[in-house]
Coordinates of C-alpha atoms in Angstrom, one line a residue:
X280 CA 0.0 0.0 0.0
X281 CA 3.0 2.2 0.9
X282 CA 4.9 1.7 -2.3
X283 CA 1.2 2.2 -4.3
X284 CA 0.6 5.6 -2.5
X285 CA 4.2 6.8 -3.1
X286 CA 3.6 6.0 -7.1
X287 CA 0.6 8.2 -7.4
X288 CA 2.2 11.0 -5.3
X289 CA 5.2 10.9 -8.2
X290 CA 2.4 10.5 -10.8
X291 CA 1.0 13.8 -9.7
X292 CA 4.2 15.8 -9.2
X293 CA 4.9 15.3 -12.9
X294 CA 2.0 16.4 -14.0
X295 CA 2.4 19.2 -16.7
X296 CA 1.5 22.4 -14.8
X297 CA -0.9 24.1 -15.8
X298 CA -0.3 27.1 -18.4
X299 CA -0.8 30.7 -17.7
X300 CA -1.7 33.3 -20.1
X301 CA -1.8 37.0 -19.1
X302 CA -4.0 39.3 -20.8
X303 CA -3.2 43.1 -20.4
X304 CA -6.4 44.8 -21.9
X305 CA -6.4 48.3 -22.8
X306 CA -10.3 48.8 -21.4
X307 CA -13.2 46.8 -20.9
X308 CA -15.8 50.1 -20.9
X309 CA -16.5 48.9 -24.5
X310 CA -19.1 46.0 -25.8
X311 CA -16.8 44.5 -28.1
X312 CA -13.7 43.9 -25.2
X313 CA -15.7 42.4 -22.9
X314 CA -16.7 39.6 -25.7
X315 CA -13.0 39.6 -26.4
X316 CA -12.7 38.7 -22.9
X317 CA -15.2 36.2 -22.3
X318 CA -14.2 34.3 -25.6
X319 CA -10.4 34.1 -25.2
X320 CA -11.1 33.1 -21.6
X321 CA -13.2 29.9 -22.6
X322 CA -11.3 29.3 -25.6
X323 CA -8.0 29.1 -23.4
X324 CA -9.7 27.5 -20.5
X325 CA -10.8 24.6 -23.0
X326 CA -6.9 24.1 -24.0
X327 CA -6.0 23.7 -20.4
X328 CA -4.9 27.3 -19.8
X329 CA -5.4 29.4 -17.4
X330 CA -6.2 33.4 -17.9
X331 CA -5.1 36.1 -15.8
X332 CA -7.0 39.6 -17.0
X333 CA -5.8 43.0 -16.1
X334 CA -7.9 46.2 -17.7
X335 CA -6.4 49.9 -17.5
X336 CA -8.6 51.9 -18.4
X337 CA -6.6 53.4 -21.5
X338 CA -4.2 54.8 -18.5
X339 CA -0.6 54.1 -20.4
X340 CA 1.7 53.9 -17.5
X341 CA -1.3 51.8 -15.7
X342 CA -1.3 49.3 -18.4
X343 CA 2.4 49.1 -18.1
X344 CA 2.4 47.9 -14.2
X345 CA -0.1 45.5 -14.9
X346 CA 1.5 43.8 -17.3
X347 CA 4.7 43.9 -15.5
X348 CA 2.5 42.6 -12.7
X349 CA 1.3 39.6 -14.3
X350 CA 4.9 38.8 -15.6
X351 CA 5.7 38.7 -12.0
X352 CA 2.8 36.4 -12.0
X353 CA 5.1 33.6 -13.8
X354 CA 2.8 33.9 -16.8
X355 CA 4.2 31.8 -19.7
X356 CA 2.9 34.2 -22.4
X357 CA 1.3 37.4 -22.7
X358 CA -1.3 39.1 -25.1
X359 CA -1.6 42.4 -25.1
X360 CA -4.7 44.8 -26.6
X361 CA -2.4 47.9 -25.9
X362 CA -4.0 51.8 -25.2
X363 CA -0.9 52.9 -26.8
X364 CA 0.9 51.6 -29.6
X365 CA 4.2 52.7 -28.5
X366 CA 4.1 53.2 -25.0
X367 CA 3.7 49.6 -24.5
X368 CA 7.0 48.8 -26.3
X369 CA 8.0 48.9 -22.9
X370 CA 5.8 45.5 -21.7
X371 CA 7.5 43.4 -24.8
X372 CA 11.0 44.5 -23.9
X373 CA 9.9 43.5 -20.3
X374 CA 8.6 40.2 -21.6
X375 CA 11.7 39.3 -23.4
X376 CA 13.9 40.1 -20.5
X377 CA 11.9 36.8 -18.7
X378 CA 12.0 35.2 -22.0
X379 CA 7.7 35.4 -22.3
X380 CA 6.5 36.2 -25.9
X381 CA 4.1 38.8 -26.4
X382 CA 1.3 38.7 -29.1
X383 CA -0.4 41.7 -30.1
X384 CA -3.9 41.6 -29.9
X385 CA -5.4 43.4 -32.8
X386 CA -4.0 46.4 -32.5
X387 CA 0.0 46.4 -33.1
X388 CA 2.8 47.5 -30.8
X389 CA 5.1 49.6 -32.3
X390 CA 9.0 49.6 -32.2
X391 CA 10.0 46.3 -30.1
X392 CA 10.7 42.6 -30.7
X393 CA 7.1 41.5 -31.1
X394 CA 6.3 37.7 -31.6
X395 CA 3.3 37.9 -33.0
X396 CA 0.1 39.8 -34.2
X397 CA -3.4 39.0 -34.7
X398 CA -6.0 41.0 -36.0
X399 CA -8.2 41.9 -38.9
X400 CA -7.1 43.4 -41.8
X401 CA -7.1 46.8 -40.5
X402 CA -6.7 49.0 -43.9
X403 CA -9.6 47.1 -45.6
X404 CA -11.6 48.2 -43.0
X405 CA -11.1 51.5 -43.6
X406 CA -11.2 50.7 -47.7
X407 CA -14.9 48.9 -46.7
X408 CA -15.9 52.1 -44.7
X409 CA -15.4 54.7 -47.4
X410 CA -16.2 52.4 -50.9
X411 CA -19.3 51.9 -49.0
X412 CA -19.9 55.3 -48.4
X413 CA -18.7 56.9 -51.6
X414 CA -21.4 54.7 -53.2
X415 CA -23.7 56.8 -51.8
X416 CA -22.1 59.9 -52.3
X417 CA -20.0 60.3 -55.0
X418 CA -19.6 64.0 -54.9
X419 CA -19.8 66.2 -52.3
X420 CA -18.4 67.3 -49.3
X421 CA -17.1 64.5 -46.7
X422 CA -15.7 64.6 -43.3
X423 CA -13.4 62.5 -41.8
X424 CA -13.6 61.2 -38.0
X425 CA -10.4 58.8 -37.1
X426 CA -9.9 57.2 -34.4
X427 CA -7.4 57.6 -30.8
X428 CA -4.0 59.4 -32.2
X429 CA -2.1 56.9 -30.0
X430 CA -3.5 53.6 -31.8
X431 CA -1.7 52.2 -34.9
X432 CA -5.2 51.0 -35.9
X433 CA -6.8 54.2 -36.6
X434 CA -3.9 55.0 -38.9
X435 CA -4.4 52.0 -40.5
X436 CA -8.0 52.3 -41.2
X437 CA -7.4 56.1 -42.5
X438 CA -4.7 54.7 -44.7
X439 CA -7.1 52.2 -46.1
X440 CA -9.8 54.7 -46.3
X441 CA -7.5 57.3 -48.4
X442 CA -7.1 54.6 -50.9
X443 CA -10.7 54.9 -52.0
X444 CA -10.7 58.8 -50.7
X445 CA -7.8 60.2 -52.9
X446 CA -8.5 59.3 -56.0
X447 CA -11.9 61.1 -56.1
X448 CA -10.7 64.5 -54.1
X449 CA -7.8 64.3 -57.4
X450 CA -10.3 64.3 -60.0
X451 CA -12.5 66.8 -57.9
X452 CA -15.4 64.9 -57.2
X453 CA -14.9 65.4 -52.9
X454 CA -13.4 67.4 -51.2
X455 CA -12.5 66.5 -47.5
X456 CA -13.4 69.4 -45.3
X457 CA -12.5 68.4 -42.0
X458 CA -10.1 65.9 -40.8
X459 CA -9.7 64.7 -37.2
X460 CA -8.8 62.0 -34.7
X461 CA -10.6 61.4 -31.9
X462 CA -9.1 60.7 -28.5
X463 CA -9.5 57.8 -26.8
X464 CA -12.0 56.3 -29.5
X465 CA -14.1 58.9 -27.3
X466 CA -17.7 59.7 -28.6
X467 CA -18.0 62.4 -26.8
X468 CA -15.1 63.7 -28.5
X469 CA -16.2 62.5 -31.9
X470 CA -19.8 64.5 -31.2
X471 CA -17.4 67.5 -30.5
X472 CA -15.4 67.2 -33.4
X473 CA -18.5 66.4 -35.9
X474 CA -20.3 69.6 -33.8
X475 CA -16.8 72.0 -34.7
X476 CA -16.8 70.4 -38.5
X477 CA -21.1 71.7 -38.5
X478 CA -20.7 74.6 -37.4
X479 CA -17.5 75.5 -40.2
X480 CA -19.2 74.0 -43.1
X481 CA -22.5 75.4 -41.9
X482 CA -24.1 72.2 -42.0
X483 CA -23.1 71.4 -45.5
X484 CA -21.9 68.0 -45.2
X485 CA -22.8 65.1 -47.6
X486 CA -21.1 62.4 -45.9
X487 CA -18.8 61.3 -42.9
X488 CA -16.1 58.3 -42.8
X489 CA -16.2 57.6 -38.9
X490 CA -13.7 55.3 -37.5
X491 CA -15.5 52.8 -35.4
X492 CA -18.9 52.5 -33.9
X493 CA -18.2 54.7 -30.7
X494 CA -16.9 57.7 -33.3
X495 CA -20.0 56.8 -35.6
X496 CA -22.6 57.5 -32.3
X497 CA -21.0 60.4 -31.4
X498 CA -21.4 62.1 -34.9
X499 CA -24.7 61.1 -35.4
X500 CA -25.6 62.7 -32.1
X501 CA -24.2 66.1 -33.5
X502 CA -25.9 65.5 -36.6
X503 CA -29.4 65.0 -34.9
X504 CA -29.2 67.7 -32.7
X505 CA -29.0 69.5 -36.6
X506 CA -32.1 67.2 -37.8
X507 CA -29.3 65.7 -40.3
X508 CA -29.7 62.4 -38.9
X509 CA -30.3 59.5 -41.9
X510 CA -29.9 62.3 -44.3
X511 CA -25.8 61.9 -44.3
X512 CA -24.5 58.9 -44.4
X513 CA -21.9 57.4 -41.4
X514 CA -19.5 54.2 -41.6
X515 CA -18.1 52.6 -38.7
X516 CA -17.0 49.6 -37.4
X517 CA -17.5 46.7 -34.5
X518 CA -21.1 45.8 -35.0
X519 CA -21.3 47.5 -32.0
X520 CA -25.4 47.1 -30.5
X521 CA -26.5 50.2 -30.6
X522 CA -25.0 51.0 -33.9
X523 CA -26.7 47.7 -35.7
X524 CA -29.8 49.3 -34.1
X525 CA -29.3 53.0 -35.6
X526 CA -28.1 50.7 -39.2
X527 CA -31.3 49.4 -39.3
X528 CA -33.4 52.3 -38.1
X529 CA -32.0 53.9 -40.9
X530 CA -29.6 56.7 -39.3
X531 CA -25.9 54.8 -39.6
X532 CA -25.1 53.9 -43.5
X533 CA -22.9 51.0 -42.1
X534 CA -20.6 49.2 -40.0
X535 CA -17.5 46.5 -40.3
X536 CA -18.2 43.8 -38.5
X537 CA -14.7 42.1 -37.3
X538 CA -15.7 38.1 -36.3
X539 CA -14.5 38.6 -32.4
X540 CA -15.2 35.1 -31.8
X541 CA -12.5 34.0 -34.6
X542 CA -9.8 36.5 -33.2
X543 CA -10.8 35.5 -29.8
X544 CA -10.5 31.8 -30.7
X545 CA -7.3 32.9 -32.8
X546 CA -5.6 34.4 -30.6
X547 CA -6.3 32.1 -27.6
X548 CA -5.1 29.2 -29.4
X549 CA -1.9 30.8 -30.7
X550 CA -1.5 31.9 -27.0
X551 CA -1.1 28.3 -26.1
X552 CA 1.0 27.2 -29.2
X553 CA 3.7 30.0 -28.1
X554 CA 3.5 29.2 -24.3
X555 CA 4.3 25.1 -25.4
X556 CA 7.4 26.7 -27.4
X557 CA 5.7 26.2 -31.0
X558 CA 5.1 28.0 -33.9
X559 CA 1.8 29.9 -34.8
X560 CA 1.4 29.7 -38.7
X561 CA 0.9 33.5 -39.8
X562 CA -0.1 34.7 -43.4
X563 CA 1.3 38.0 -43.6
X564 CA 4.1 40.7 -42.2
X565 CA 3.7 43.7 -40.7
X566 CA 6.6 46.4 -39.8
X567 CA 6.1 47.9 -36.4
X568 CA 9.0 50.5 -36.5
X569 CA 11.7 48.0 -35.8
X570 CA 11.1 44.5 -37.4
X571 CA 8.8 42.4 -39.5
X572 CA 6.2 41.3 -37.2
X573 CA 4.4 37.8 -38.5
X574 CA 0.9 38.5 -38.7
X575 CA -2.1 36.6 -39.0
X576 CA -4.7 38.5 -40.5
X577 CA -8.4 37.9 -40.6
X578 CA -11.0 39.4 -43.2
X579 CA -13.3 41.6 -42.0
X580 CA -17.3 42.1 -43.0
X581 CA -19.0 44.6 -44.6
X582 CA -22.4 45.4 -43.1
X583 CA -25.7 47.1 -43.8
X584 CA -29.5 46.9 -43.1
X585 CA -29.6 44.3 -46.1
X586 CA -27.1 41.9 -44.8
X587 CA -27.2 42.7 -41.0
X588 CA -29.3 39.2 -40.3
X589 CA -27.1 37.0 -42.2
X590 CA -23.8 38.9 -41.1
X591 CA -24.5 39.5 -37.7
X592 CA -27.3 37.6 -36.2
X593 CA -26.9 34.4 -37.7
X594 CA -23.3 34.2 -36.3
X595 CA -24.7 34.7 -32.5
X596 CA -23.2 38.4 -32.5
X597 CA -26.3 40.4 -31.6
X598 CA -29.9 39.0 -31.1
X599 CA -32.7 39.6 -33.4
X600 CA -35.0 40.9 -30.6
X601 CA -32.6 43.2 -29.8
X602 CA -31.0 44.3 -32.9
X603 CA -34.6 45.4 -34.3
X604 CA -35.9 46.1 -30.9
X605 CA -37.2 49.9 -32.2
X606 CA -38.3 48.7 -35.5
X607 CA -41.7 47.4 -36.1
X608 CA -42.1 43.9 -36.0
X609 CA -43.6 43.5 -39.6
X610 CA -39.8 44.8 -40.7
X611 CA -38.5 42.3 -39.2
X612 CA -36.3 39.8 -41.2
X613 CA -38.3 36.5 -41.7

């Protein structure tokens, strides 16, 4: 009995520990990161990993201790959704000093020895966002509403944007009268920008390329408190709820919807494959400043009223009953 007890007590101290990834979030005040969240957590949870999440509330040198925190932690790799893409050079040098790779989690971190970055292909968003919109409104007078100054994304999405954008303020068919970022993806800020951008054009404005969803509420806000709401087209991006409700009420043109659950899953599973010492097949490169990064990039969605059902709700995204919850029920999609 002695010798039988003392063989499962050797069993169980070679037993492969259990590995721990640590996620350093830049906020969780938005919809979208707290599906992130919940999806990386189960998907990792399901591989026999463990999750440790720390949020900072798009506070730079908060998001810094954390992460430093959880390397304290022991964690054997760590996925960062960082406030601000160069700030948080800082975490990967960090990392690589207790030899813990770091992926990037959709947005990239400039400038350091990154191991690896997922996200969507963050210029054809902003290409989807303004072919959409320039099929509505060829000519004219636009606006542009970017995203947080200190996330690579937002220059990624106006750089995919300008691609469709250029061409027609060349050949003088737009013009783009007012051009600004908006801090912190704020949409507060956005409504004050949009509100400054009314006021200068005195309300001449034929359309508006907003960055994300947030951006998108904020300047359809300013534009209803001008009764110009539905009248000029917006874009955005997330699928955020209450910008697939104002898509299908008719007062947002659009949005891009970015599959979270397969750059949760993504992600999470890459996560393990780095923490067991393997590779993470990627499909293309990105340069952060400082080296090729590999990247695995995942195709965003176009989406409008006509495909919001079979975009959006059939994947599990939103809810039907919630999506059209202001919109009578004989509009409904069948």
């Amino acid at each position: 009995m002695g010798l039988l007890l003392v063989m499962v007590a050797s069993t169980v101290c070679m037993a492969a520990p259990k590995l721990r990834i640590g996620l350093s979030m830049d906020t969780l005040k938005e919809e979208r990161w707290q599906k992130d969240r919940d999806i990386f957590i189960a998907e990792a949870k399901k591989r026999g990993a463990e999750v440790l999440v720390q949020s900072a509330n798009s506070d730079d040198a908060l998001q810094v201790s954390q992460a430093e925190n959880l390397l304290s932690q022991g964690v054997d790799v760590l996925v960062v959704i960082p406030h601000n893409a160069e700030a948080c050079a800082t975490i990967v040098e960090s990392a690589k000093k207790s030899k813990v790779p770091v992926i990037a989690y959709d947005r990239l971190i400039k400038n350091c020895n990154l191991d690896l970055y997922i996200s969507f292909d963050n210029e054809q968003v902003g290409y989807l966002q303004a072919s959409y919109i320039t099929k509505l409104k060829p000519t004219g007078t636009y606006v542009y509403i970017g995203g947080a100054p200190t996330d690579n994304n937002a220059y990624m999405f106006k750089a995919g944007a300008m691609k469709v954008l250029d061409p027609l303020v060349k050949a003088g068919k737009i013009k783009i009268a007012y051009d600004q970022f908006t801090n912190d993806w704020k949409p507060e800020v956005a409504q004050s920008n949009m509100e400054n951008a009314l006021t200068k054009l005195n309300n001449k404005v034929d359309a508006v390329v907003a960055a994300n969803d947030g951006t998108a509420g904020g300047v359809i806000q300013a534009l209803t408190d001008q009764k110009l709401a539905g009248k000029v087209p917006v874009s955005g991006q997330d699928a955020d709820l209450a910008a697939c409700q104002r898509i299908v009420e008719g007062t947002q043109a659009m949005t891009v919807y970015k599959p979270i659950k397969k750059i949760a899953v993504a992600s999470a599973q890459a996560a393990v494959l780095l923490a067991q010492g393997k590779k993470v097949k990627t499909n293309k490169t990105v340069d952060n400043g400082k080296i090729k990064v590999p990247f695995l990039a995942l195709t965003p969605v176009q989406v409008d009223k006509s495909n919001m059902f079979s975009a959006v709700i059939k994947d599990g995204f939103h809810k039907l009953e919630d999506v059209y919850r202001n919109v009578p029920k004989n509009e409904w999609p069948k």
